[in-house]
Amino acid sequence: SGRSPIAARTSRTISSSSSRATVASTRPRRTNERGITWPRWWVGGQFNSDANALAHGRQVCRQLEDGGPQQGLASDKIAIDFFCPQFAEGFHILETVTVSGTFVLTDTRPVADVTSIATDGASCEGTGGYSDIGSNTQLFVKNGKGEILATTSLGKGHGSEVTCTFSFSFPATEGQDRYVVSVGRRGEFSYTFDQLRTQGVQIRLGQ
């Protein structure tokens, strides 16, 4: 090619340095203009990659710039501190709690061969007109718009042919207008966040 060995080595060095600079420039910055570095666990625990965390942070800030409410999860607050600190003051971190609840099926008038509860001594479930109530019965939590917030199942019931109790739990994050709990096809029950946090859910069904 006519190029000297020194020129060839120099060309390769410049080319290699340029490639490294290009790669570095495409990586999300871990430190903002104020010298604040986002926590390493924020990426490792909340998101799949730096790029995913960066996209989330920018989305949160865009929503606030468009007039969205100054509230969100703890991960949103980290994004705000890093990307748009002008919204940090007054930002409310929404509380998330684990809600405990019980679903109690009762049959106060059991008659031989005619009962609403079947039991084997170790567990119980609904039968007859209540055969839809059992360990696999789905519980849904929705907001006022009908959007699903959480799902779980009743799990194994404990009790007798008179009373069968199912215990369950689900997560709830404040910020919704209401929380509508439904068990199978057995109606809907509306709660506020404070009611869920302080009282939990108690539902009774039967005669």
C-alpha positions as a LaTeX table, in Angstrom:
\begin{tabular}{lrrr}
\hline
Residue & $x$ (\AA) & $y$ (\AA) & $z$ (\AA) \\
\hline
Ser1 & 0.00 & 0.00 & 0.00 \\
Gly2 & 3.07 & 2.26 & 0.30 \\
Arg3 & 2.32 & 3.30 & 3.92 \\
Ser4 & 5.10 & 2.94 & 6.46 \\
Pro5 & 4.63 & 0.63 & 9.49 \\
Ile6 & 4.60 & 3.69 & 11.73 \\
Ala7 & 1.83 & 5.35 & 9.70 \\
Ala8 & $-0.22$ & 2.15 & 9.71 \\
Arg9 & 0.06 & 1.80 & 13.49 \\
Thr10 & $-0.88$ & 5.46 & 13.93 \\
Ser11 & $-3.94$ & 5.04 & 11.72 \\
Arg12 & $-5.11$ & 2.00 & 13.65 \\
Thr13 & $-4.61$ & 3.82 & 16.96 \\
Ile14 & $-6.65$ & 6.83 & 15.82 \\
Ser15 & $-9.38$ & 4.55 & 14.47 \\
Ser16 & $-9.52$ & 2.55 & 17.71 \\
Ser17 & $-9.65$ & 5.70 & 19.85 \\
Ser18 & $-12.45$ & 7.11 & 17.70 \\
Ser19 & $-14.49$ & 3.92 & 18.13 \\
Arg20 & $-14.06$ & 4.01 & 21.90 \\
Ala21 & $-15.16$ & 7.65 & 21.98 \\
Thr22 & $-18.28$ & 6.83 & 19.93 \\
Val23 & $-19.24$ & 3.98 & 22.26 \\
Ala24 & $-18.67$ & 6.11 & 25.34 \\
Ser25 & $-20.80$ & 8.94 & 23.96 \\
Thr26 & $-23.80$ & 6.60 & 23.51 \\
Arg27 & $-23.76$ & 5.37 & 27.09 \\
Pro28 & $-26.19$ & 7.05 & 29.53 \\
Arg29 & $-24.48$ & 9.42 & 31.91 \\
Arg30 & $-24.44$ & 8.27 & 35.54 \\
Thr31 & $-23.74$ & 11.81 & 36.76 \\
Asn32 & $-25.83$ & 14.88 & 35.94 \\
Glu33 & $-24.70$ & 18.48 & 35.55 \\
Arg34 & $-24.91$ & 19.03 & 39.31 \\
Gly35 & $-22.61$ & 16.12 & 40.01 \\
Ile36 & $-25.37$ & 13.85 & 41.35 \\
Thr37 & $-24.85$ & 10.17 & 40.52 \\
Trp38 & $-27.85$ & 7.88 & 40.31 \\
Pro39 & $-27.69$ & 4.88 & 42.68 \\
Arg40 & $-26.34$ & 1.71 & 41.10 \\
Trp41 & $-29.13$ & $-0.34$ & 42.77 \\
Trp42 & $-31.73$ & 1.80 & 40.93 \\
Val43 & $-30.61$ & 0.26 & 37.67 \\
Gly44 & $-29.84$ & $-3.20$ & 39.00 \\
Gly45 & $-33.01$ & $-3.59$ & 41.04 \\
Gln46 & $-35.59$ & $-1.60$ & 39.09 \\
Phe47 & $-34.61$ & $-1.75$ & 35.43 \\
Asn48 & $-33.02$ & $-4.12$ & 32.94 \\
Ser49 & $-30.30$ & $-1.70$ & 31.82 \\
Asp50 & $-28.92$ & 1.83 & 32.03 \\
Ala51 & $-30.79$ & 2.69 & 28.85 \\
Asn52 & $-34.09$ & 1.48 & 30.32 \\
Ala53 & $-33.53$ & 3.57 & 33.48 \\
Leu54 & $-32.66$ & 6.60 & 31.35 \\
Ala55 & $-35.85$ & 6.24 & 29.29 \\
His56 & $-37.96$ & 5.92 & 32.44 \\
Gly57 & $-36.40$ & 9.02 & 33.99 \\
Arg58 & $-37.06$ & 11.13 & 30.92 \\
Gln59 & $-40.65$ & 9.87 & 30.69 \\
Val60 & $-41.33$ & 10.83 & 34.31 \\
Cys61 & $-39.99$ & 14.34 & 33.72 \\
Arg62 & $-42.01$ & 14.78 & 30.52 \\
Gln63 & $-45.20$ & 13.89 & 32.39 \\
Leu64 & $-44.46$ & 16.52 & 35.04 \\
Glu65 & $-43.59$ & 19.12 & 32.40 \\
Asp66 & $-46.96$ & 18.41 & 30.79 \\
Gly67 & $-48.73$ & 19.21 & 34.06 \\
Gly68 & $-48.99$ & 15.73 & 35.55 \\
Pro69 & $-49.45$ & 15.31 & 39.33 \\
Gln70 & $-46.32$ & 15.62 & 41.48 \\
Gln71 & $-46.59$ & 12.13 & 42.91 \\
Gly72 & $-45.21$ & 8.71 & 42.13 \\
Leu73 & $-43.11$ & 5.80 & 43.34 \\
Ala74 & $-39.71$ & 6.04 & 45.03 \\
Ser75 & $-38.03$ & 5.17 & 41.72 \\
Asp76 & $-39.77$ & 8.18 & 40.15 \\
Lys77 & $-38.35$ & 10.46 & 42.84 \\
Ile78 & $-34.83$ & 9.24 & 42.06 \\
Ala79 & $-35.42$ & 10.03 & 38.39 \\
Ile80 & $-36.66$ & 13.53 & 39.28 \\
Asp81 & $-33.67$ & 14.26 & 41.53 \\
Phe82 & $-31.38$ & 13.34 & 38.66 \\
Phe83 & $-33.13$ & 14.59 & 35.50 \\
Cys84 & $-35.52$ & 17.39 & 36.55 \\
Pro85 & $-34.78$ & 18.55 & 40.11 \\
Gln86 & $-37.05$ & 21.59 & 39.68 \\
Phe87 & $-39.95$ & 19.23 & 40.44 \\
Ala88 & $-38.34$ & 17.60 & 43.50 \\
Glu89 & $-39.80$ & 20.04 & 46.02 \\
Gly90 & $-43.33$ & 19.02 & 46.87 \\
Phe91 & $-43.11$ & 15.64 & 45.14 \\
His92 & $-45.11$ & 13.06 & 47.08 \\
Ile93 & $-43.87$ & 9.46 & 47.17 \\
Leu94 & $-46.89$ & 7.17 & 47.02 \\
Glu95 & $-47.13$ & 4.62 & 49.81 \\
Thr96 & $-47.41$ & 0.92 & 48.99 \\
Val97 & $-48.82$ & $-1.48$ & 51.57 \\
Thr98 & $-49.62$ & $-5.16$ & 51.76 \\
Val99 & $-53.34$ & $-5.52$ & 52.39 \\
Ser100 & $-54.53$ & $-8.53$ & 54.37 \\
Gly101 & $-58.04$ & $-9.87$ & 53.98 \\
Thr102 & $-60.43$ & $-12.71$ & 54.72 \\
Phe103 & $-63.31$ & $-14.20$ & 52.79 \\
Val104 & $-65.67$ & $-16.10$ & 55.09 \\
Leu105 & $-68.22$ & $-18.55$ & 53.73 \\
Thr106 & $-70.91$ & $-19.49$ & 56.26 \\
Asp107 & $-73.67$ & $-22.08$ & 56.45 \\
Thr108 & $-75.47$ & $-21.78$ & 59.77 \\
Arg109 & $-78.16$ & $-24.28$ & 58.80 \\
Pro110 & $-76.31$ & $-27.36$ & 57.62 \\
Val111 & $-78.55$ & $-30.33$ & 56.93 \\
Ala112 & $-77.39$ & $-33.85$ & 56.16 \\
Asp113 & $-76.59$ & $-34.14$ & 52.44 \\
Val114 & $-77.53$ & $-30.47$ & 51.95 \\
Thr115 & $-74.64$ & $-28.17$ & 52.81 \\
Ser116 & $-72.89$ & $-25.15$ & 51.35 \\
Ile117 & $-69.44$ & $-26.12$ & 52.64 \\
Ala118 & $-67.45$ & $-29.27$ & 51.96 \\
Thr119 & $-64.58$ & $-30.18$ & 54.28 \\
Asp120 & $-62.14$ & $-33.04$ & 54.69 \\
Gly121 & $-60.93$ & $-31.93$ & 58.09 \\
Ala122 & $-57.79$ & $-30.25$ & 56.72 \\
Ser123 & $-59.38$ & $-27.77$ & 54.33 \\
Cys124 & $-62.78$ & $-26.59$ & 53.15 \\
Glu125 & $-64.45$ & $-25.03$ & 50.13 \\
Gly126 & $-67.85$ & $-24.09$ & 48.84 \\
Thr127 & $-70.21$ & $-26.68$ & 47.37 \\
Gly128 & $-73.68$ & $-26.73$ & 45.88 \\
Gly129 & $-74.69$ & $-23.16$ & 45.18 \\
Tyr130 & $-71.28$ & $-21.98$ & 46.38 \\
Ser131 & $-69.15$ & $-24.41$ & 44.38 \\
Asp132 & $-67.42$ & $-21.44$ & 42.72 \\
Ile133 & $-65.72$ & $-20.61$ & 46.04 \\
Gly134 & $-62.44$ & $-22.45$ & 46.54 \\
Ser135 & $-58.67$ & $-22.18$ & 46.63 \\
Asn136 & $-58.44$ & $-21.18$ & 42.96 \\
Thr137 & $-61.16$ & $-18.53$ & 43.04 \\
Gln138 & $-59.68$ & $-15.32$ & 41.66 \\
Leu139 & $-59.72$ & $-12.01$ & 43.51 \\
Phe140 & $-59.31$ & $-8.82$ & 41.49 \\
Val141 & $-58.50$ & $-5.29$ & 42.63 \\
Lys142 & $-59.41$ & $-2.52$ & 40.20 \\
Asn143 & $-59.51$ & 1.27 & 40.26 \\
Gly144 & $-62.50$ & 3.43 & 39.42 \\
Lys145 & $-61.69$ & 3.18 & 35.71 \\
Gly146 & $-61.84$ & $-0.60$ & 35.81 \\
Glu147 & $-58.07$ & $-1.03$ & 35.38 \\
Ile148 & $-56.67$ & $-4.08$ & 37.16 \\
Leu149 & $-54.28$ & $-3.13$ & 39.96 \\
Ala150 & $-53.69$ & $-6.55$ & 41.54 \\
Thr151 & $-54.84$ & $-10.16$ & 41.34 \\
Thr152 & $-54.57$ & $-13.11$ & 43.69 \\
Ser153 & $-56.47$ & $-16.26$ & 44.60 \\
Leu154 & $-58.29$ & $-17.15$ & 47.81 \\
Gly155 & $-55.97$ & $-20.04$ & 48.62 \\
Lys156 & $-56.86$ & $-22.96$ & 50.88 \\
Gly157 & $-59.87$ & $-22.55$ & 53.12 \\
His158 & $-59.83$ & $-23.53$ & 56.80 \\
Gly159 & $-62.81$ & $-24.30$ & 59.03 \\
Ser160 & $-65.80$ & $-26.60$ & 59.24 \\
Glu161 & $-69.14$ & $-27.27$ & 57.57 \\
Val162 & $-70.43$ & $-24.15$ & 59.35 \\
Thr163 & $-67.69$ & $-21.62$ & 58.61 \\
Cys164 & $-64.92$ & $-21.72$ & 56.02 \\
Thr165 & $-62.34$ & $-18.91$ & 56.06 \\
Phe166 & $-59.99$ & $-18.00$ & 53.23 \\
Ser167 & $-57.07$ & $-15.66$ & 53.95 \\
Phe168 & $-55.31$ & $-13.64$ & 51.27 \\
Ser169 & $-53.17$ & $-10.57$ & 50.71 \\
Phe170 & $-52.33$ & $-8.20$ & 47.86 \\
Pro171 & $-50.26$ & $-5.03$ & 47.33 \\
Ala172 & $-51.94$ & $-1.63$ & 47.04 \\
Thr173 & $-50.38$ & 1.72 & 46.18 \\
Glu174 & $-52.12$ & 4.95 & 47.11 \\
Gly175 & $-53.17$ & 7.45 & 44.47 \\
Gln176 & $-56.32$ & 5.81 & 43.11 \\
Asp177 & $-59.80$ & 7.29 & 43.53 \\
Arg178 & $-61.02$ & 3.96 & 44.89 \\
Tyr179 & $-60.08$ & 0.30 & 45.07 \\
Val180 & $-62.75$ & $-2.14$ & 43.96 \\
Val181 & $-62.31$ & $-5.71$ & 45.23 \\
Ser182 & $-64.20$ & $-8.56$ & 43.60 \\
Val183 & $-64.15$ & $-12.28$ & 44.39 \\
Gly184 & $-65.22$ & $-14.44$ & 41.47 \\
Arg185 & $-68.78$ & $-13.52$ & 40.53 \\
Arg186 & $-69.73$ & $-12.57$ & 44.09 \\
Gly187 & $-70.08$ & $-8.82$ & 43.67 \\
Glu188 & $-67.77$ & $-5.85$ & 44.16 \\
Phe189 & $-66.66$ & $-4.06$ & 47.31 \\
Ser190 & $-65.24$ & $-0.52$ & 47.21 \\
Tyr191 & $-62.56$ & 0.80 & 49.57 \\
Thr192 & $-60.43$ & 3.89 & 50.02 \\
Phe193 & $-56.68$ & 3.52 & 50.42 \\
Asp194 & $-56.93$ & 4.44 & 54.11 \\
Gln195 & $-59.54$ & 1.72 & 54.64 \\
Leu196 & $-57.34$ & $-0.87$ & 52.99 \\
Arg197 & $-54.30$ & 0.23 & 54.99 \\
Thr198 & $-55.99$ & 0.35 & 58.40 \\
Gln199 & $-58.80$ & $-2.20$ & 58.17 \\
Gly200 & $-57.92$ & $-4.59$ & 55.38 \\
Val201 & $-60.66$ & $-6.50$ & 53.58 \\
Gln202 & $-63.34$ & $-8.61$ & 55.27 \\
Ile203 & $-65.99$ & $-10.23$ & 53.10 \\
Arg204 & $-68.70$ & $-12.62$ & 54.26 \\
Leu205 & $-70.97$ & $-14.79$ & 52.14 \\
Gly206 & $-73.61$ & $-17.34$ & 53.07 \\
Gln207 & $-76.67$ & $-17.85$ & 55.21 \\
\hline
\end{tabular}
